[in-house]
Short mmCIF file of C-alpha atoms and ligand atoms in Angstrom, two decimals:
data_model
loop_
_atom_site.label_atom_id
_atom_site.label_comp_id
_atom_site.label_asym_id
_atom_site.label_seq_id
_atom_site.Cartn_x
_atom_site.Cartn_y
_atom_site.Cartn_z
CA UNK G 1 -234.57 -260.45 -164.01
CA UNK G 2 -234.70 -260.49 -160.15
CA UNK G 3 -235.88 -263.54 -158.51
CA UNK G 4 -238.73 -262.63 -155.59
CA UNK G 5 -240.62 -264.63 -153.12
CA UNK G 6 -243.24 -263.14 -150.77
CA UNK G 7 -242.00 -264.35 -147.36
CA UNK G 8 -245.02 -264.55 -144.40
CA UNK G 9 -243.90 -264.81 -140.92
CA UNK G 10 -246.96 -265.84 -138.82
CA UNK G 11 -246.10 -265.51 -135.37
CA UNK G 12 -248.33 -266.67 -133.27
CA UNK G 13 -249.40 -265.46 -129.36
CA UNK G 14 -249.44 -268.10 -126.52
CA UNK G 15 -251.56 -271.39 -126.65
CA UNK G 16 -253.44 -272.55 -123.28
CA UNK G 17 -252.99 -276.75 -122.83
CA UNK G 18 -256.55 -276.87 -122.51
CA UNK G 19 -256.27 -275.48 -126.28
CA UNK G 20 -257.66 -278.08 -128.78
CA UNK G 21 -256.19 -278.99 -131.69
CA UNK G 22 -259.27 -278.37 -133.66
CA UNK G 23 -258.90 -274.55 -132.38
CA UNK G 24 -255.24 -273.92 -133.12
CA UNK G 25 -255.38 -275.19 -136.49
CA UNK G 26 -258.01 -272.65 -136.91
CA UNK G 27 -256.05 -270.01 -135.93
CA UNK G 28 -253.80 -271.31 -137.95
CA UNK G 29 -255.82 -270.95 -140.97
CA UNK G 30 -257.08 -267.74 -140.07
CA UNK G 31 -252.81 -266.31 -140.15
CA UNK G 32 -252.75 -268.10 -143.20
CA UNK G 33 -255.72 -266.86 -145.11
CA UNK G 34 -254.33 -263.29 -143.92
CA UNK G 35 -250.60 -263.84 -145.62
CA UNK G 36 -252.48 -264.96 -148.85
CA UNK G 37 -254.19 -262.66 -148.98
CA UNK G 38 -251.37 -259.96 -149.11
CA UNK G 39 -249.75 -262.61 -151.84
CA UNK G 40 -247.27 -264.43 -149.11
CA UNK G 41 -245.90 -267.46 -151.35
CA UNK G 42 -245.08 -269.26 -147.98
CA UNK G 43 -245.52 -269.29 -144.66
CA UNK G 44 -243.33 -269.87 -141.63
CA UNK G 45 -245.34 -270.79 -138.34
CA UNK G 46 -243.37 -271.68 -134.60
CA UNK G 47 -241.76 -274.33 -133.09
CA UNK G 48 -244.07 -276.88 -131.67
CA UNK G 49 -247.19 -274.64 -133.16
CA UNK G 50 -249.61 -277.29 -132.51
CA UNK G 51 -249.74 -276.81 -128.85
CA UNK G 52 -249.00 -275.08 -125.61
CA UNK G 53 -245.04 -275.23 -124.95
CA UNK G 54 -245.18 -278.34 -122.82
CA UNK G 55 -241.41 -279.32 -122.26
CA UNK G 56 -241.62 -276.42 -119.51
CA UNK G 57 -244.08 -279.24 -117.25
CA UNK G 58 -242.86 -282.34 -115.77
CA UNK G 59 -245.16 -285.48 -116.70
CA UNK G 60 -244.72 -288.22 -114.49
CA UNK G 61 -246.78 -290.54 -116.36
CA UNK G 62 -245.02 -290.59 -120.15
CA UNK G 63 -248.33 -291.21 -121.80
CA UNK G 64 -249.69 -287.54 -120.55
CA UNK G 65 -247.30 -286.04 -123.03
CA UNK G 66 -248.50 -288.33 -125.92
CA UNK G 67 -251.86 -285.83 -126.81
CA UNK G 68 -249.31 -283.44 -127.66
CA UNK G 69 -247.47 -285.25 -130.32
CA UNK G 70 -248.51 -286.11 -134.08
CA UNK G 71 -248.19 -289.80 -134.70
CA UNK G 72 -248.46 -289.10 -138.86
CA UNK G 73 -248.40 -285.74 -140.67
CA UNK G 74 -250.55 -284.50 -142.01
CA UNK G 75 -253.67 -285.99 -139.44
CA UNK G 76 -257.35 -285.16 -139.47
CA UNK G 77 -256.59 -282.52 -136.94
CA UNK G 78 -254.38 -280.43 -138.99
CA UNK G 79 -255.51 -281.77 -142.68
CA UNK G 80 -257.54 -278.95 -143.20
CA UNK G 81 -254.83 -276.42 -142.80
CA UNK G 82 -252.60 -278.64 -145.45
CA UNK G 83 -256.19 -278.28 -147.31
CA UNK G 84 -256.51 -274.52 -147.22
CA UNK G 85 -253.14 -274.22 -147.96
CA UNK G 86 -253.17 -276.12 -151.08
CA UNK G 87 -256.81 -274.22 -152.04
CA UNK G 88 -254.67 -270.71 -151.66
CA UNK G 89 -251.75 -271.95 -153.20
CA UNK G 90 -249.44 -271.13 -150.59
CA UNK G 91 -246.56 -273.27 -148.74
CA UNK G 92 -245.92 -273.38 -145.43
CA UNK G 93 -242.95 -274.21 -143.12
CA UNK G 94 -244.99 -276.07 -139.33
CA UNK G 95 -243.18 -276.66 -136.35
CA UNK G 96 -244.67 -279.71 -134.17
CA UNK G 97 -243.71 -282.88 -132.19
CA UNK G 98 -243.23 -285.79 -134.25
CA UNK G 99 -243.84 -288.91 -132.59
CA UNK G 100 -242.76 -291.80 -134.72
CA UNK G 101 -244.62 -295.48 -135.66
CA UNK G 102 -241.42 -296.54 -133.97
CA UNK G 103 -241.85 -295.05 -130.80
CA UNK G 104 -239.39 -292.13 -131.32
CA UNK G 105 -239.86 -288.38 -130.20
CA UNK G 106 -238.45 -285.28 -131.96
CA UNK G 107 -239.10 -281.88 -132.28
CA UNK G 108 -239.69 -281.67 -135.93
CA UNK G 109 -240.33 -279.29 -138.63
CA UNK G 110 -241.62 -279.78 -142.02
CA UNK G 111 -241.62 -277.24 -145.11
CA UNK G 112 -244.98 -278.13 -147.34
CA UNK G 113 -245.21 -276.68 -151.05
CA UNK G 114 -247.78 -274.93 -152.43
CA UNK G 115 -249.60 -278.24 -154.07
CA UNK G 116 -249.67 -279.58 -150.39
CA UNK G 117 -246.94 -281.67 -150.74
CA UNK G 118 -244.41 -282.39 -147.33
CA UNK G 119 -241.34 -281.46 -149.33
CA UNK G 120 -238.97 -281.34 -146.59
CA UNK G 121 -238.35 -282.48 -142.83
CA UNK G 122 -235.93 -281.38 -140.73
CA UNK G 123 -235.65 -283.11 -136.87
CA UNK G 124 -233.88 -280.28 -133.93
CA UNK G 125 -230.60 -281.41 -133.46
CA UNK G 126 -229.39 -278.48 -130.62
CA UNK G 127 -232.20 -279.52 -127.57
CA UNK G 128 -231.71 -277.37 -124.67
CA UNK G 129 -232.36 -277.54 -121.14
CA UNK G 130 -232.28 -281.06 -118.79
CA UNK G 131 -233.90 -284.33 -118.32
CA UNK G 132 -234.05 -284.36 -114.95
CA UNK G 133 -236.83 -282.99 -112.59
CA UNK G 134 -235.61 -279.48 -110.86
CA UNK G 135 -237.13 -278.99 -107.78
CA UNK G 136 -238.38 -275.55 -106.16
CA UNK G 137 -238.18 -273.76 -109.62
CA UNK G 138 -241.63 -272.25 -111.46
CA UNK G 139 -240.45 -274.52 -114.21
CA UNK G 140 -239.05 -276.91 -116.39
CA UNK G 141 -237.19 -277.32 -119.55
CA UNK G 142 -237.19 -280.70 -120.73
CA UNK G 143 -236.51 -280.89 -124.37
CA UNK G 144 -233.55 -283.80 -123.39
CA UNK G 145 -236.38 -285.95 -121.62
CA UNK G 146 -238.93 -285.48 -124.32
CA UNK G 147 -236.90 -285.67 -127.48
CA UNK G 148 -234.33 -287.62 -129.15
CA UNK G 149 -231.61 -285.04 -131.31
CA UNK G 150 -232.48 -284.85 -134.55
CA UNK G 151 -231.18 -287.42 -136.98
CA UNK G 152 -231.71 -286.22 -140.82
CA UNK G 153 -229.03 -283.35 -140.60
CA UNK G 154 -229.21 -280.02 -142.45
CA UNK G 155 -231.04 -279.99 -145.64
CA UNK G 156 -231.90 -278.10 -148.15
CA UNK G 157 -235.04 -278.33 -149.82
CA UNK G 158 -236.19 -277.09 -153.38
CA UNK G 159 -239.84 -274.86 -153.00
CA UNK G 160 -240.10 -273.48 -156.17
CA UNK G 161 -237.14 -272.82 -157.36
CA UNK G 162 -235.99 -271.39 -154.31
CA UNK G 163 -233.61 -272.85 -152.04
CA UNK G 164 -234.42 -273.49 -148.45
CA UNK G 165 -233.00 -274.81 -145.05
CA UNK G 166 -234.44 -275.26 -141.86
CA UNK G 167 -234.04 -275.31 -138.20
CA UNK G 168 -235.73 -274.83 -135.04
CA UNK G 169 -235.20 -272.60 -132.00
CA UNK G 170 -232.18 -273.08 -130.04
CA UNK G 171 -230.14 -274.34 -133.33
CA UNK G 172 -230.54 -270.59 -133.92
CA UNK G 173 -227.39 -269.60 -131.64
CA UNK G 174 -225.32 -271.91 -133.09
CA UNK G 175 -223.01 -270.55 -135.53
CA UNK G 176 -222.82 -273.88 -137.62
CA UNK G 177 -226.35 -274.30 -138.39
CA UNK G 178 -226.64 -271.34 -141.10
CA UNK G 179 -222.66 -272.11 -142.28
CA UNK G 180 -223.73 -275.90 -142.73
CA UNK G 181 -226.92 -274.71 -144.72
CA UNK G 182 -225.12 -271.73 -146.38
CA UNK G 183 -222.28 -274.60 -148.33
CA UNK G 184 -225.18 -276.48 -149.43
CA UNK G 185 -226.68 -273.69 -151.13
CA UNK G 186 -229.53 -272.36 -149.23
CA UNK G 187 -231.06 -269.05 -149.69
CA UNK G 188 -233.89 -268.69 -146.88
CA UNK G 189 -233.60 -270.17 -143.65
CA UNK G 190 -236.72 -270.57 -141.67
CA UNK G 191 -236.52 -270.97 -138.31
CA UNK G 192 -239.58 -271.53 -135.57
CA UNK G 193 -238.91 -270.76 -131.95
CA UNK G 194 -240.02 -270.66 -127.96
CA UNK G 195 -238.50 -268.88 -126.10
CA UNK G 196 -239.30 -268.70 -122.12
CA UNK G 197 -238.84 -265.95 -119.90
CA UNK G 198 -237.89 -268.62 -117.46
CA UNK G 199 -235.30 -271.40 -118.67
CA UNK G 200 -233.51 -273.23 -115.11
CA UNK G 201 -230.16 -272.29 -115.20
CA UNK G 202 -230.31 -269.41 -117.88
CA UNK G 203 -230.46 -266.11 -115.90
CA UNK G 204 -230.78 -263.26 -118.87
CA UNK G 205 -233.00 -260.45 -118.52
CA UNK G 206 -235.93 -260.53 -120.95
CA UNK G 207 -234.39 -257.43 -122.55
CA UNK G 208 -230.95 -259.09 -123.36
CA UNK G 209 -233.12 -262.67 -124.67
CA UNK G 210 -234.70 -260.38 -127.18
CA UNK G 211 -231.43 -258.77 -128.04
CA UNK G 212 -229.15 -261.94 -128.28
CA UNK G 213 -232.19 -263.76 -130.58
CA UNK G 214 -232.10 -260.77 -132.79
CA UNK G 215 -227.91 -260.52 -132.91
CA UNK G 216 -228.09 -264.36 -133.38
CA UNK G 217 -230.47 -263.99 -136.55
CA UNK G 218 -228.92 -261.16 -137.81
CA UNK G 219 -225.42 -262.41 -137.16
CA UNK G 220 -226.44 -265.96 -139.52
CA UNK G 221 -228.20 -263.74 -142.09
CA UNK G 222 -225.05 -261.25 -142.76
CA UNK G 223 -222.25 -264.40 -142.12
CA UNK G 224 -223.73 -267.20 -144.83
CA UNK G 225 -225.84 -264.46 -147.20
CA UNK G 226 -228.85 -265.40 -146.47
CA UNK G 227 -232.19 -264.80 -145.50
CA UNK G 228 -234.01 -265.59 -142.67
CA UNK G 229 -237.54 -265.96 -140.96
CA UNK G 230 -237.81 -266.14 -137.77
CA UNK G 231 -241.43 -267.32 -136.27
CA UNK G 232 -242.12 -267.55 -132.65
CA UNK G 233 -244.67 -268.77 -130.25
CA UNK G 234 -245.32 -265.60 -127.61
CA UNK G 235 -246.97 -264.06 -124.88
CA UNK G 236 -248.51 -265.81 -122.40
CA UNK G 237 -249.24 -269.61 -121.75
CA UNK G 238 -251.29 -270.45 -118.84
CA UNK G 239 -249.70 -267.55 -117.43
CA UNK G 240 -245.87 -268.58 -118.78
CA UNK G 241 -244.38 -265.64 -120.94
CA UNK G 242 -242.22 -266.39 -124.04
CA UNK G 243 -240.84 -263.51 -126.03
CA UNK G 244 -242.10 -261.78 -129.51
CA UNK G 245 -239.55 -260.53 -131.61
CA UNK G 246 -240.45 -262.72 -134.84
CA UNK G 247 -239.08 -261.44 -137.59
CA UNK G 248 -237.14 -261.52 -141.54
CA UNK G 249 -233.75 -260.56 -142.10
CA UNK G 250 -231.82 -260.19 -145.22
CA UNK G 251 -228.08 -260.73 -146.20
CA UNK G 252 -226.93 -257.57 -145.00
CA UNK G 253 -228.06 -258.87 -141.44
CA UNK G 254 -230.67 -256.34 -141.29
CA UNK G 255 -234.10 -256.49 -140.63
CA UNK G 256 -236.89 -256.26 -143.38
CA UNK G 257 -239.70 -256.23 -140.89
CA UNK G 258 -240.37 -257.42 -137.23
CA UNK G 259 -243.39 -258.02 -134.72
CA UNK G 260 -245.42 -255.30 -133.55
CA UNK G 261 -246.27 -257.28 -129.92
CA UNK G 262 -246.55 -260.46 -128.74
CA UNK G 263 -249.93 -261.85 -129.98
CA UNK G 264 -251.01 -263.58 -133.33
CA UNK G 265 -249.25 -261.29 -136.05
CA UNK G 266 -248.76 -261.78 -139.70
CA UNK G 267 -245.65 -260.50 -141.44
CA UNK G 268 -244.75 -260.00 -145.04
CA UNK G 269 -242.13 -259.22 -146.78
CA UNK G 270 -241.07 -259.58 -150.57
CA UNK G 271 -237.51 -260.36 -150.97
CA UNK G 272 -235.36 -260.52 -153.63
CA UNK G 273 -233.21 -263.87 -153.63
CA UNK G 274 -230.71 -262.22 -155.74
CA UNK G 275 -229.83 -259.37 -152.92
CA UNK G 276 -227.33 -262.23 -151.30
CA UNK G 277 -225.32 -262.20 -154.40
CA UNK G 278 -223.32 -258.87 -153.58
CA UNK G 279 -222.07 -260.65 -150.54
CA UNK G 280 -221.83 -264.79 -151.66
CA UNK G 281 -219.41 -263.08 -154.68
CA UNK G 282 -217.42 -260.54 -152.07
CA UNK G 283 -216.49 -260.67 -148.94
CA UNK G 284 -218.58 -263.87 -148.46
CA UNK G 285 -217.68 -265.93 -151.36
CA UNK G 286 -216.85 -268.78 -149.81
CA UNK G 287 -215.12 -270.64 -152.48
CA UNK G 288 -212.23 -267.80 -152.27
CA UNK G 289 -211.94 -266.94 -148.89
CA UNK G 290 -212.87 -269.68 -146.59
CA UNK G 291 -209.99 -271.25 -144.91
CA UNK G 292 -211.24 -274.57 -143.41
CA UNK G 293 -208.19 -275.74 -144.06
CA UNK G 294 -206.71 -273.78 -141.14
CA UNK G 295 -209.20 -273.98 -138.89
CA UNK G 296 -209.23 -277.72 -139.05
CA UNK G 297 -205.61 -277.18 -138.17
CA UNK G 298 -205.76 -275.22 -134.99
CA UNK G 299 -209.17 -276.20 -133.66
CA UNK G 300 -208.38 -280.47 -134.57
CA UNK G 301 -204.48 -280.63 -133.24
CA UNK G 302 -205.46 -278.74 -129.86
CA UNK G 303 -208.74 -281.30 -129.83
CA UNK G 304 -206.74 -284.64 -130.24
CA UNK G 305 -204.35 -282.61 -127.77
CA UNK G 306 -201.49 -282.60 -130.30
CA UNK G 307 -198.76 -280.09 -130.51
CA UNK G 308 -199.16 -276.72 -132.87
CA UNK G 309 -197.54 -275.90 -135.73
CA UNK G 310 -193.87 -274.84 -134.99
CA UNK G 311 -194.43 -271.47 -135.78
CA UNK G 312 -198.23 -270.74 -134.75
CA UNK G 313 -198.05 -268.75 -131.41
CA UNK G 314 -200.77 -267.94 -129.73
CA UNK G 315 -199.81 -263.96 -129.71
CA UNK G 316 -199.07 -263.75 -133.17
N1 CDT P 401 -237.25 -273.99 -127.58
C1 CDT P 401 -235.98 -273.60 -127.35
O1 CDT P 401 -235.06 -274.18 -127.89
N2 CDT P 401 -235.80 -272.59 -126.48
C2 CDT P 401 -234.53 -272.15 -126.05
C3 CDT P 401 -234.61 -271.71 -124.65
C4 CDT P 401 -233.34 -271.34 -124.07
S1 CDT P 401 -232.28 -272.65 -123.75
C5 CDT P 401 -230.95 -271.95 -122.96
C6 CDT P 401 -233.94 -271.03 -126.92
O2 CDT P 401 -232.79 -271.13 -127.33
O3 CDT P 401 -234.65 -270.04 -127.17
#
């Protein structure tokens, strides 16, 4: 008997920072109400959903940055999405910034289950971009000012039987993210992004962003067998323009269904889990064929600068 799970990718079109909280969560509600309607068992929204992509402006007082962090999850702004949620009986996976009782700012994600339950947490370990002000540019990208890395790791979290990791954004590029979530078992990774037209120091033609997010999706999907939805924040904020290109993509790395454009969009897909199993017990069965072994060899020796195995030549 297959195993299926209606996947919803909500991607949602730029928010203003005049943009209350009130308003977003509405929005919100409104993607949601759509995907459960067309019988989405969960729902992946963007990274920092909750508000306008603020690590592109430079604050010099700290405390302006504070409306646009959650001090507890859920709050009475976004309680009523957790609320229509539950009264739907969907889950959802929300990107926001977390800012701790203890004073400590991360770019978090949680994964929520379908009794409105936080069932998993997951803090952005790969933050991109600078902490220092760059002068003369149209903006900033200031993840390393306004969060600390992530400090919980990869998990992977039971929703319903099915097994799921998360990440956030950038960690998308990185090769080790889906491997490190792929040996603990996961299935679906969801992933929430932003990703600026402009980034200081990261000259790539909007063209080649969209193409190198999609490779770098589709690349993590085929390598660890799994799943993934991808959910970004797009189009225009306060005139700043992030790409579209949200999306789900199965274990053969290729795409079940994408964005249209670049403004609120609902996607759904329903996947079989047990399409990764062709590939985890082939070419991909990791157990048989991994050799970590060797590349602890090469990759550890030449990083503690010690000499190669005799007969390992770099020609060979
Ligand atoms: N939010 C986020 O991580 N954005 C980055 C921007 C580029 S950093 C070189 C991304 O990887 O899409």
């Amino acid at each position: 008997m297959s195993r299926n799970l209606t996947l919803a990718v909500a991607q949602v079109g730029g928010i203003n920072a005049d943009d209350s909280k009130p308003h977003v969560v509405a929005r919100l509600i409104g993607l949601l109400e759509e995907a459960a309607g067309r019988g989405a068992d969960l729902v992946v929204f963007p990274e920092l959903t909750l508000t306008t992509f603020f690590p592109r402006t430079w604050f010099d007082d700290e405390g302006a940055i504070d409306r646009y962090f959650e001090k507890s999850m859920p709050n009475s702004d976004v309680q009523p999405l957790f609320d229509r949620a539950q009264q739907l009986g969907v889950g959802f996976y929300l990107g926001y910034a977390e800012l701790t009782g203890g004073g400590k700012r991360y770019n978090t994600a949680i994964l929520v289950d379908k009794q409105g339950s936080i069932v998993g947490k997951y803090r952005k370990m790969h933050l991109p971009g600078h902490a220092d002000k760059r002068q003369g540019l149209p903006n900033q990208h200031l993840e390393k000012k306004y969060f600390l890395e992530g400090d919980l790791g990869f998990g992977v979290f039971d929703f319903h039987g099915t097994k799921i990791g998360m990440c956030l954004c950038n960690d998308r590029r990185w090769p080790e993210v889906y491997r490190a979530l792929a040996l603990q078992g996961a299935e679906v990774v969801l992933l929430g992004y932003n990703t600026p037209d402009f980034v200081p120091g990261w000259q790539e033609e909007p063209h080649a962003k969209m193409f190198a997010h999609l490779l770098s999706i589709q690349a993590g999907a085929y390598q660890n067998s799994v799943f993934v939805a991808a959910a970004g924040k797009s189009g225009f904020e306060d005139g700043n323009h992030m790409i579209g290109g949200s999306a789900v993509v199965a274990p053969s790395g290729e795409i079940l269904t994408k964005a249209a454009g670049e403004d609120d969009e609902v996607l759904v897909v329903k996947i079989d889990l047990d399409m990764s199993k062709p590939y985890r017990e082939s070419v991909f069965d990791f157990d048989a064929h991994r050799r970590p072994d060797a590349y602890g060899i090469i990759a550890e020796r030449k990083g503690r600068g010690e000499p190669l195995p005799v007969n390992f030549s770099v020609n060979a």
